[in-house]
Amino acid sequence: MNIRKVLIANRGEIALRVHRACQEMGIQTVAVHSTADNTAMHVRLADESVCIGPPPARESYLNMAAILSAAAITGADAIHPGYGFLSENASFAEMVEAHGLAFIGPSPEHIRMMGDKIAAKDAMRRLGVPLVPGSPGALETLDEARAVADEIMYPVLIKAAAGGGGRGMKVARAPEELEEAWRVARTEAKAAFGDDAVYMEKYLDRPRHIEMQVLADTHGNVVHFGERDCSLQRRHQKLVEEAGSPVLSAADRDALGAQVTKALRELGYRNAGTLEFLWQDGQFAFIEMNTRLQVEHPVTEMLCGVDLVKEQVRIASGEPLGYRQEEIRFSGHAIECRITAEDPESFTPSPGRVDMYHAPGGLGVRVDSALYSGYVVPPHYDSLVAKLVVHGATRAEAIARLRRALAEMVVSGIRTTLPLHQRIVADPEFQAGDYTIHWLERFVSRGT
């Protein structure tokens, strides 16, 4: 299929990111937007734009009928979902394909499979990918949960089967805590996802969060682009990501990459995907797969020199990958900071007018942002406003470059997490790469 016009079913920096890739490929773009995003940068730059509803996401960016109608009236032949919103909605992917459009992402079947954490673990178990010890499936009763906890030993983690973003996750460190964790996890899962199914995993006390970026075409070719270390998280939300990980060797990367690509080849997967693992004491354990482009994909692009969005479009067009695994080069080190419109201490959202915006520059510095001076950050959506990404020949050089870039960056009129990132990057433990997924919570609680 020769893709000529792409409708971007998203907003903010990721919509702008997709637009830029399409423009470089000679592909026209259609921006859909809510009334709150009339003056957004992706709307200003796209070849065409269509308003699809009022500010609430359910009435605009989650409105499948409105998005498909916009594709029809503009003559788009493909839809890129970005991340968030409808990007991992199998029903939407099915509707896109049923209307004769290319969905720039995985198949509906794989989106549905990996969206169910239990089904995803079952698939990876069959394919020989290592897992965290836990229940083989959903836990129907509290007695079942007690039996599994006794088998894998406390502490344990109760997790929503349809979950994500830390919702529907509760830790029980001892038998007397299990009933409460079970009850709260199911209640949260039902409220957040409409499904109270939960399962159990062994709770690891000092893991790192390691994920691996993969691309697969429709001709049976699968390659990986190395790992990202996403351990710096607050309330299960990533704040800083690195490629590669400070604790993994090239041999670790190659071994995990071989397992991952073999599994996805056998699965018949297509387009971009990211497999997420916990790593502790030299052992990997699969936790979930994201069937979409990741927020943190720029660190991989900086490390490998490949445009993942362009590759997504080419795969959706039916083209084969133009390279083999041994041709992928991992050069230097890259780090990304997610800058959000939040108070850097209380994390209270801070929407409003941006009086002044200045992006840092220089060798090895990239900023993915849809901000501009005078732009009004709306209160209706995710608070991410910019991703500051740096690349250096070594991790030490990348950190030095990041400190300099953070000092240069200016976003005034609203509060942002820039000061928090400056504190993190200046910390000796971060500089030494000595952290786990629990480190940032303790760091934030210490204050300035």
Short mmCIF file of C-alpha atoms in Angstrom, two decimals:
data_model
loop_
_atom_site.label_atom_id
_atom_site.label_comp_id
_atom_site.label_asym_id
_atom_site.label_seq_id
_atom_site.Cartn_x
_atom_site.Cartn_y
_atom_site.Cartn_z
CA MET A 1 0.00 0.00 0.00
CA ASN A 2 1.35 3.40 -0.95
CA ILE A 3 0.50 5.68 1.98
CA ARG A 4 -0.05 9.25 0.78
CA LYS A 5 -1.93 10.89 3.65
CA VAL A 6 -1.81 10.06 7.37
CA LEU A 7 -4.39 11.14 9.92
CA ILE A 8 -2.72 11.62 13.30
CA ALA A 9 -5.16 10.47 15.99
CA ASN A 10 -3.42 12.23 18.85
CA ARG A 11 -2.26 15.61 20.16
CA GLY A 12 0.72 17.40 21.72
CA GLU A 13 4.33 16.52 21.13
CA ILE A 14 3.66 13.04 19.75
CA ALA A 15 1.29 14.42 17.10
CA LEU A 16 3.98 16.88 16.08
CA ARG A 17 6.58 14.08 16.09
CA VAL A 18 4.50 11.97 13.69
CA HIS A 19 3.80 15.00 11.48
CA ARG A 20 7.51 15.73 11.12
CA ALA A 21 8.33 12.16 10.10
CA CYS A 22 5.55 12.14 7.52
CA GLN A 23 6.62 15.49 6.08
CA GLU A 24 10.15 14.20 5.56
CA MET A 25 8.71 11.19 3.74
CA GLY A 26 6.61 13.38 1.44
CA ILE A 27 3.38 12.23 3.09
CA GLN A 28 0.58 14.69 3.83
CA THR A 29 -0.89 14.89 7.33
CA VAL A 30 -4.29 15.49 8.87
CA ALA A 31 -4.49 16.80 12.43
CA VAL A 32 -7.61 16.03 14.43
CA HIS A 33 -8.18 18.16 17.49
CA SER A 34 -10.58 19.16 20.22
CA THR A 35 -11.79 22.73 20.63
CA ALA A 36 -9.21 23.10 23.42
CA ASP A 37 -6.45 22.46 20.89
CA ASN A 38 -7.51 24.93 18.18
CA THR A 39 -4.16 26.72 18.40
CA ALA A 40 -1.96 23.68 19.05
CA MET A 41 1.27 23.40 17.10
CA HIS A 42 0.36 20.14 15.35
CA VAL A 43 -2.87 21.76 14.15
CA ARG A 44 -0.96 24.77 12.81
CA LEU A 45 1.60 22.70 10.92
CA ALA A 46 -0.49 19.85 9.50
CA ASP A 47 -1.62 20.02 5.89
CA GLU A 48 -5.23 19.76 7.01
CA SER A 49 -7.04 19.81 10.34
CA VAL A 50 -10.46 18.69 11.55
CA CYS A 51 -12.11 19.57 14.85
CA ILE A 52 -13.61 16.38 16.28
CA GLY A 53 -15.26 17.55 19.48
CA PRO A 54 -15.14 19.42 22.80
CA PRO A 55 -12.24 19.21 25.30
CA PRO A 56 -13.14 15.98 27.18
CA ALA A 57 -11.11 13.18 25.58
CA ARG A 58 -14.08 10.82 25.48
CA GLU A 59 -15.85 13.31 23.20
CA SER A 60 -12.86 13.99 20.94
CA TYR A 61 -9.61 12.02 21.03
CA LEU A 62 -11.43 8.85 22.13
CA ASN A 63 -14.34 9.38 19.73
CA MET A 64 -13.73 6.65 17.17
CA ALA A 65 -16.61 7.63 14.90
CA ALA A 66 -15.46 11.24 14.74
CA ILE A 67 -11.88 10.23 13.94
CA LEU A 68 -12.93 7.83 11.20
CA SER A 69 -15.26 10.46 9.77
CA ALA A 70 -12.36 12.92 9.68
CA ALA A 71 -10.29 10.34 7.79
CA ALA A 72 -13.10 9.86 5.29
CA ILE A 73 -13.73 13.53 4.55
CA THR A 74 -10.02 14.32 4.16
CA GLY A 75 -9.17 11.26 2.07
CA ALA A 76 -6.58 9.90 4.51
CA ASP A 77 -5.44 6.38 3.76
CA ALA A 78 -3.74 5.62 7.09
CA ILE A 79 -4.07 6.47 10.77
CA HIS A 80 -1.22 6.79 13.26
CA PRO A 81 -2.51 6.57 16.85
CA GLY A 82 0.63 7.86 18.63
CA TYR A 83 0.61 6.69 22.25
CA GLY A 84 -2.14 6.87 24.84
CA PHE A 85 -5.77 7.51 23.80
CA LEU A 86 -6.68 4.82 21.22
CA SER A 87 -3.17 3.54 20.49
CA GLU A 88 -3.75 0.17 22.22
CA ASN A 89 -7.45 -0.17 21.52
CA ALA A 90 -7.93 -3.33 19.46
CA SER A 91 -11.50 -2.39 18.51
CA PHE A 92 -10.28 0.89 17.05
CA ALA A 93 -7.57 -0.87 15.05
CA GLU A 94 -10.21 -3.27 13.70
CA MET A 95 -12.48 -0.37 12.73
CA VAL A 96 -9.63 1.40 10.94
CA GLU A 97 -8.83 -1.68 8.89
CA ALA A 98 -12.53 -2.41 8.25
CA HIS A 99 -12.78 1.03 6.63
CA GLY A 100 -9.95 0.17 4.24
CA LEU A 101 -7.33 2.28 6.03
CA ALA A 102 -3.88 1.25 7.17
CA PHE A 103 -3.46 1.19 10.95
CA ILE A 104 0.13 2.24 11.65
CA GLY A 105 0.68 -0.22 14.45
CA PRO A 106 0.32 -3.90 15.33
CA SER A 107 -2.58 -6.16 14.39
CA PRO A 108 -5.79 -5.96 16.44
CA GLU A 109 -5.17 -9.56 17.51
CA HIS A 110 -1.82 -8.74 19.10
CA ILE A 111 -3.05 -5.49 20.64
CA ARG A 112 -5.86 -7.45 22.31
CA MET A 113 -3.56 -10.25 23.43
CA MET A 114 -0.94 -7.98 24.98
CA GLY A 115 -3.57 -5.68 26.49
CA ASP A 116 -4.60 -8.55 28.73
CA LYS A 117 -1.64 -8.97 31.07
CA ILE A 118 -2.55 -12.59 31.84
CA ALA A 119 -2.85 -13.52 28.16
CA ALA A 120 0.44 -11.72 27.48
CA LYS A 121 2.23 -13.70 30.17
CA ASP A 122 0.74 -16.94 28.89
CA ALA A 123 2.01 -16.15 25.39
CA MET A 124 5.49 -15.29 26.60
CA ARG A 125 5.62 -18.40 28.77
CA ARG A 126 4.83 -20.54 25.73
CA LEU A 127 7.51 -18.71 23.73
CA GLY A 128 10.19 -19.29 26.37
CA VAL A 129 10.50 -15.73 27.67
CA PRO A 130 11.34 -15.64 31.43
CA LEU A 131 8.58 -14.46 33.78
CA VAL A 132 8.27 -13.19 37.34
CA PRO A 133 7.09 -16.08 39.59
CA GLY A 134 3.36 -15.81 40.23
CA SER A 135 -0.12 -17.11 39.54
CA PRO A 136 -0.62 -18.90 36.21
CA GLY A 137 -3.72 -16.84 35.51
CA ALA A 138 -6.42 -14.71 37.11
CA LEU A 139 -7.15 -15.36 40.77
CA GLU A 140 -10.80 -16.14 41.32
CA THR A 141 -10.86 -16.21 45.13
CA LEU A 142 -8.92 -14.91 48.11
CA ASP A 143 -8.11 -18.50 49.09
CA GLU A 144 -6.43 -18.99 45.70
CA ALA A 145 -4.43 -15.83 46.31
CA ARG A 146 -3.34 -17.08 49.74
CA ALA A 147 -2.20 -20.41 48.25
CA VAL A 148 -0.11 -18.74 45.53
CA ALA A 149 1.40 -16.27 48.03
CA ASP A 150 2.42 -19.14 50.30
CA GLU A 151 4.05 -20.86 47.33
CA ILE A 152 6.07 -17.92 45.96
CA MET A 153 6.53 -16.36 49.43
CA TYR A 154 5.94 -12.80 50.57
CA PRO A 155 6.14 -9.97 49.65
CA VAL A 156 3.71 -10.33 46.73
CA LEU A 157 2.10 -7.93 44.27
CA ILE A 158 -1.58 -8.05 43.28
CA LYS A 159 -2.02 -6.61 39.76
CA ALA A 160 -4.98 -5.79 37.53
CA ALA A 161 -5.13 -8.06 34.48
CA ALA A 162 -6.27 -5.15 32.30
CA GLY A 163 -4.09 -2.63 34.13
CA GLY A 164 -1.43 -0.09 33.45
CA GLY A 165 0.09 3.06 34.91
CA GLY A 166 0.22 1.62 38.43
CA ARG A 167 -3.56 1.43 38.87
CA GLY A 168 -4.90 -1.76 40.39
CA MET A 169 -1.53 -2.68 41.91
CA LYS A 170 -1.09 -3.39 45.62
CA VAL A 171 1.74 -4.94 47.65
CA ALA A 172 1.18 -7.39 50.50
CA ARG A 173 4.34 -7.85 52.56
CA ALA A 174 2.87 -10.37 54.99
CA PRO A 175 -0.16 -12.73 55.16
CA GLU A 176 -2.16 -10.30 57.29
CA GLU A 177 -1.91 -7.67 54.51
CA LEU A 178 -3.14 -9.88 51.68
CA GLU A 179 -6.90 -9.51 52.13
CA GLU A 180 -6.73 -5.70 52.08
CA ALA A 181 -4.39 -5.66 49.05
CA TRP A 182 -6.70 -8.09 47.24
CA ARG A 183 -9.79 -5.99 47.96
CA VAL A 184 -8.25 -2.63 47.05
CA ALA A 185 -6.57 -3.91 43.85
CA ARG A 186 -9.85 -5.39 42.57
CA THR A 187 -11.80 -2.24 43.44
CA GLU A 188 -9.27 -0.01 41.68
CA ALA A 189 -9.14 -2.33 38.66
CA LYS A 190 -12.92 -2.30 38.30
CA ALA A 191 -13.06 1.50 38.58
CA ALA A 192 -10.17 2.14 36.17
CA PHE A 193 -10.64 -0.60 33.57
CA GLY A 194 -14.14 -1.98 34.04
CA ASP A 195 -12.63 -5.37 34.87
CA ASP A 196 -11.76 -6.55 38.40
CA ALA A 197 -9.65 -9.55 37.31
CA VAL A 198 -6.31 -9.64 39.13
CA TYR A 199 -3.28 -11.88 39.24
CA MET A 200 -0.24 -12.18 41.50
CA GLU A 201 3.51 -11.82 41.07
CA LYS A 202 6.43 -12.06 43.44
CA TYR A 203 7.29 -8.55 44.59
CA LEU A 204 10.93 -7.79 43.82
CA ASP A 205 12.50 -5.42 46.35
CA ARG A 206 15.27 -3.83 44.25
CA PRO A 207 14.66 -4.38 40.55
CA ARG A 208 15.40 -2.20 37.59
CA HIS A 209 12.85 -1.63 34.84
CA ILE A 210 14.42 -2.65 31.54
CA GLU A 211 12.55 -2.60 28.24
CA MET A 212 13.52 -3.61 24.73
CA GLN A 213 12.46 -1.86 21.51
CA VAL A 214 11.50 -4.10 18.60
CA LEU A 215 10.38 -3.60 15.01
CA ALA A 216 8.81 -6.37 12.93
CA ASP A 217 7.70 -6.23 9.30
CA THR A 218 5.10 -8.31 7.48
CA HIS A 219 7.76 -10.46 5.82
CA GLY A 220 8.96 -12.29 8.94
CA ASN A 221 11.85 -9.95 9.76
CA VAL A 222 12.27 -8.86 13.39
CA VAL A 223 15.06 -6.70 14.83
CA HIS A 224 15.65 -5.12 18.21
CA PHE A 225 17.16 -1.72 18.92
CA GLY A 226 18.56 -2.44 22.35
CA GLU A 227 17.32 -1.71 25.81
CA ARG A 228 16.10 1.32 27.69
CA ASP A 229 16.45 1.66 31.45
CA CYS A 230 13.21 3.21 32.74
CA SER A 231 13.76 2.62 36.45
CA LEU A 232 13.39 6.26 37.51
CA GLN A 233 9.67 6.29 38.21
CA ARG A 234 7.27 8.02 40.55
CA ARG A 235 3.99 6.22 41.22
CA HIS A 236 4.79 3.90 38.32
CA GLN A 237 5.14 6.85 35.94
CA LYS A 238 8.50 7.18 34.18
CA LEU A 239 10.40 10.45 34.58
CA VAL A 240 13.87 9.68 33.18
CA GLU A 241 14.94 7.02 30.68
CA GLU A 242 18.38 5.92 29.48
CA ALA A 243 19.64 3.92 26.51
CA GLY A 244 21.42 1.71 27.18
CA SER A 245 21.15 0.69 30.79
CA PRO A 246 24.06 1.55 33.11
CA VAL A 247 23.96 -1.99 34.55
CA LEU A 248 23.74 -4.17 31.44
CA SER A 249 26.60 -5.44 29.32
CA ALA A 250 26.56 -5.89 25.56
CA ALA A 251 26.28 -9.64 26.20
CA ASP A 252 23.17 -9.06 28.36
CA ARG A 253 21.65 -6.94 25.58
CA ASP A 254 22.40 -9.52 22.90
CA ALA A 255 21.02 -12.41 24.94
CA LEU A 256 17.76 -10.64 25.79
CA GLY A 257 17.43 -9.30 22.26
CA ALA A 258 17.80 -12.78 20.79
CA GLN A 259 15.05 -14.11 23.07
CA VAL A 260 12.72 -11.22 22.31
CA THR A 261 13.11 -11.26 18.52
CA LYS A 262 12.70 -15.05 18.38
CA ALA A 263 9.49 -14.84 20.42
CA LEU A 264 7.94 -12.08 18.29
CA ARG A 265 8.92 -13.83 15.08
CA GLU A 266 7.10 -16.97 16.25
CA LEU A 267 4.14 -14.82 17.30
CA GLY A 268 3.91 -13.24 13.85
CA TYR A 269 4.03 -9.75 15.33
CA ARG A 270 4.20 -6.64 13.13
CA ASN A 271 5.23 -3.00 13.52
CA ALA A 272 6.67 -1.42 16.70
CA GLY A 273 6.54 -3.01 20.11
CA THR A 274 8.27 -2.79 23.46
CA LEU A 275 8.71 -5.68 25.89
CA GLU A 276 9.14 -4.63 29.51
CA PHE A 277 11.11 -6.58 32.09
CA LEU A 278 12.19 -6.40 35.70
CA TRP A 279 15.89 -7.10 36.18
CA GLN A 280 17.43 -8.13 39.49
CA ASP A 281 20.54 -10.13 40.38
CA GLY A 282 21.32 -10.67 36.70
CA GLN A 283 17.92 -12.19 35.89
CA PHE A 284 15.22 -10.82 33.57
CA ALA A 285 11.50 -11.35 34.11
CA PHE A 286 8.84 -10.27 31.59
CA ILE A 287 6.04 -8.07 32.96
CA GLU A 288 4.17 -6.68 29.93
CA MET A 289 4.33 -5.60 26.31
CA ASN A 290 3.31 -2.23 24.88
CA THR A 291 1.92 -2.59 21.37
CA ARG A 292 2.65 0.96 20.28
CA LEU A 293 5.32 3.60 20.05
CA GLN A 294 6.69 4.46 23.50
CA VAL A 295 6.94 7.96 24.96
CA GLU A 296 10.66 7.36 25.44
CA HIS A 297 11.39 6.18 21.88
CA PRO A 298 13.71 9.19 21.19
CA VAL A 299 16.52 7.78 23.37
CA THR A 300 16.60 4.70 21.15
CA GLU A 301 16.60 6.87 18.04
CA MET A 302 19.53 8.89 19.41
CA LEU A 303 21.42 5.71 20.28
CA CYS A 304 20.84 3.87 17.00
CA GLY A 305 20.35 6.70 14.49
CA VAL A 306 17.03 5.33 13.21
CA ASP A 307 13.68 7.11 12.87
CA LEU A 308 11.21 4.69 14.46
CA VAL A 309 8.13 6.58 13.24
CA LYS A 310 9.28 6.44 9.63
CA GLU A 311 9.91 2.72 10.08
CA GLN A 312 6.37 2.30 11.43
CA VAL A 313 4.97 3.97 8.31
CA ARG A 314 7.11 1.85 5.99
CA ILE A 315 6.03 -1.35 7.72
CA ALA A 316 2.36 -0.32 7.47
CA SER A 317 2.96 0.25 3.76
CA GLY A 318 4.06 -3.37 3.44
CA GLU A 319 7.77 -2.66 2.96
CA PRO A 320 10.36 -5.05 4.43
CA LEU A 321 12.92 -3.85 6.94
CA GLY A 322 15.96 -2.71 5.00
CA TYR A 323 18.55 -4.08 7.41
CA ARG A 324 19.55 -7.10 9.48
CA GLN A 325 20.16 -7.27 13.22
CA GLU A 326 23.93 -7.22 12.82
CA GLU A 327 23.68 -3.91 10.97
CA ILE A 328 22.10 -2.11 13.95
CA ARG A 329 24.75 -0.03 15.73
CA PHE A 330 24.57 1.15 19.34
CA SER A 331 26.59 4.33 19.62
CA GLY A 332 27.29 6.16 22.88
CA HIS A 333 24.61 6.88 25.47
CA ALA A 334 21.30 8.77 25.48
CA ILE A 335 19.11 10.12 28.31
CA GLU A 336 15.59 11.57 28.23
CA CYS A 337 13.86 13.78 30.80
CA ARG A 338 10.06 14.06 30.67
CA ILE A 339 9.16 17.67 31.48
CA THR A 340 5.62 18.02 32.79
CA ALA A 341 3.40 20.99 33.63
CA GLU A 342 3.40 20.21 37.34
CA ASP A 343 4.72 21.72 40.53
CA PRO A 344 8.18 20.12 40.98
CA GLU A 345 7.57 19.42 44.67
CA SER A 346 3.84 18.76 45.12
CA PHE A 347 3.25 17.49 41.54
CA THR A 348 0.05 19.54 41.38
CA PRO A 349 -0.94 20.13 37.73
CA SER A 350 -0.01 23.60 36.43
CA PRO A 351 -1.86 24.33 33.18
CA GLY A 352 -1.99 27.86 31.81
CA ARG A 353 -0.32 30.34 29.49
CA VAL A 354 3.35 29.91 28.59
CA ASP A 355 4.82 33.42 28.76
CA MET A 356 8.20 32.38 27.39
CA TYR A 357 9.58 29.17 25.93
CA HIS A 358 13.21 28.65 25.03
CA ALA A 359 14.51 25.24 23.99
CA PRO A 360 18.17 24.36 24.57
CA GLY A 361 20.38 23.41 21.63
CA GLY A 362 23.87 22.37 20.72
CA LEU A 363 25.51 19.12 19.70
CA GLY A 364 23.62 16.03 20.84
CA VAL A 365 20.55 17.87 22.18
CA ARG A 366 16.98 17.20 21.04
CA VAL A 367 13.71 18.62 22.35
CA ASP A 368 10.38 17.06 21.41
CA SER A 369 7.74 19.61 22.40
CA ALA A 370 4.67 21.34 21.04
CA LEU A 371 5.15 24.38 23.28
CA TYR A 372 5.62 27.93 22.03
CA SER A 373 5.57 31.35 23.71
CA GLY A 374 1.93 32.35 24.22
CA TYR A 375 0.59 28.80 24.05
CA VAL A 376 -2.01 27.91 26.67
CA VAL A 377 -1.49 24.43 28.16
CA PRO A 378 -5.03 23.02 28.58
CA PRO A 379 -6.07 21.34 31.84
CA HIS A 380 -7.84 18.44 30.16
CA TYR A 381 -4.98 16.14 29.17
CA ASP A 382 -1.73 14.53 30.26
CA SER A 383 0.71 17.05 31.75
CA LEU A 384 3.70 16.11 29.54
CA VAL A 385 4.85 19.25 27.71
CA ALA A 386 8.37 18.43 26.54
CA LYS A 387 10.93 15.67 26.28
CA LEU A 388 14.54 16.78 26.59
CA VAL A 389 16.86 14.18 25.09
CA VAL A 390 20.65 14.23 24.95
CA HIS A 391 23.28 11.98 23.42
CA GLY A 392 26.96 11.67 24.26
CA ALA A 393 29.86 9.42 23.39
CA THR A 394 29.79 8.16 26.98
CA ARG A 395 27.27 8.24 29.82
CA ALA A 396 29.39 10.84 31.61
CA GLU A 397 29.33 13.09 28.57
CA ALA A 398 25.56 12.62 28.19
CA ILE A 399 25.02 13.63 31.84
CA ALA A 400 27.21 16.72 31.45
CA ARG A 401 25.30 17.65 28.31
CA LEU A 402 21.97 17.09 30.07
CA ARG A 403 22.94 19.32 33.00
CA ARG A 404 23.88 22.07 30.59
CA ALA A 405 20.69 21.68 28.54
CA LEU A 406 18.45 21.70 31.62
CA ALA A 407 20.06 24.96 32.74
CA GLU A 408 19.39 26.51 29.31
CA MET A 409 15.77 25.47 29.01
CA VAL A 410 13.15 28.10 29.89
CA VAL A 411 9.41 27.55 30.36
CA SER A 412 7.85 30.48 32.21
CA GLY A 413 4.26 31.28 33.12
CA ILE A 414 3.51 27.76 34.31
CA ARG A 415 5.30 25.54 36.80
CA THR A 416 7.23 22.57 35.42
CA THR A 417 9.37 19.73 36.71
CA LEU A 418 12.57 21.23 35.28
CA PRO A 419 13.96 21.93 38.82
CA LEU A 420 13.32 18.30 39.83
CA HIS A 421 15.26 17.01 36.84
CA GLN A 422 18.14 19.33 37.70
CA ARG A 423 18.21 17.83 41.19
CA ILE A 424 18.11 14.27 39.87
CA VAL A 425 20.93 14.79 37.39
CA ALA A 426 23.12 16.43 40.06
CA ASP A 427 22.70 13.53 42.50
CA PRO A 428 25.79 11.32 42.95
CA GLU A 429 23.75 8.10 42.97
CA PHE A 430 22.16 8.95 39.64
CA GLN A 431 25.53 9.90 38.23
CA ALA A 432 26.87 6.52 39.32
CA GLY A 433 23.87 4.72 37.78
CA ASP A 434 23.09 3.31 41.24
CA TYR A 435 19.30 3.23 41.39
CA THR A 436 16.27 0.90 41.23
CA ILE A 437 12.57 1.45 40.53
CA HIS A 438 12.15 2.49 44.18
CA TRP A 439 14.93 5.10 44.20
CA LEU A 440 13.03 8.10 42.85
CA GLU A 441 10.20 7.86 45.40
CA ARG A 442 12.76 8.12 48.22
CA PHE A 443 14.63 10.88 46.41
CA VAL A 444 11.48 12.97 45.99
CA SER A 445 10.47 12.46 49.63
CA ARG A 446 13.84 13.87 50.78
CA GLY A 447 12.95 17.23 49.18
CA THR A 448 15.44 19.94 48.27
#
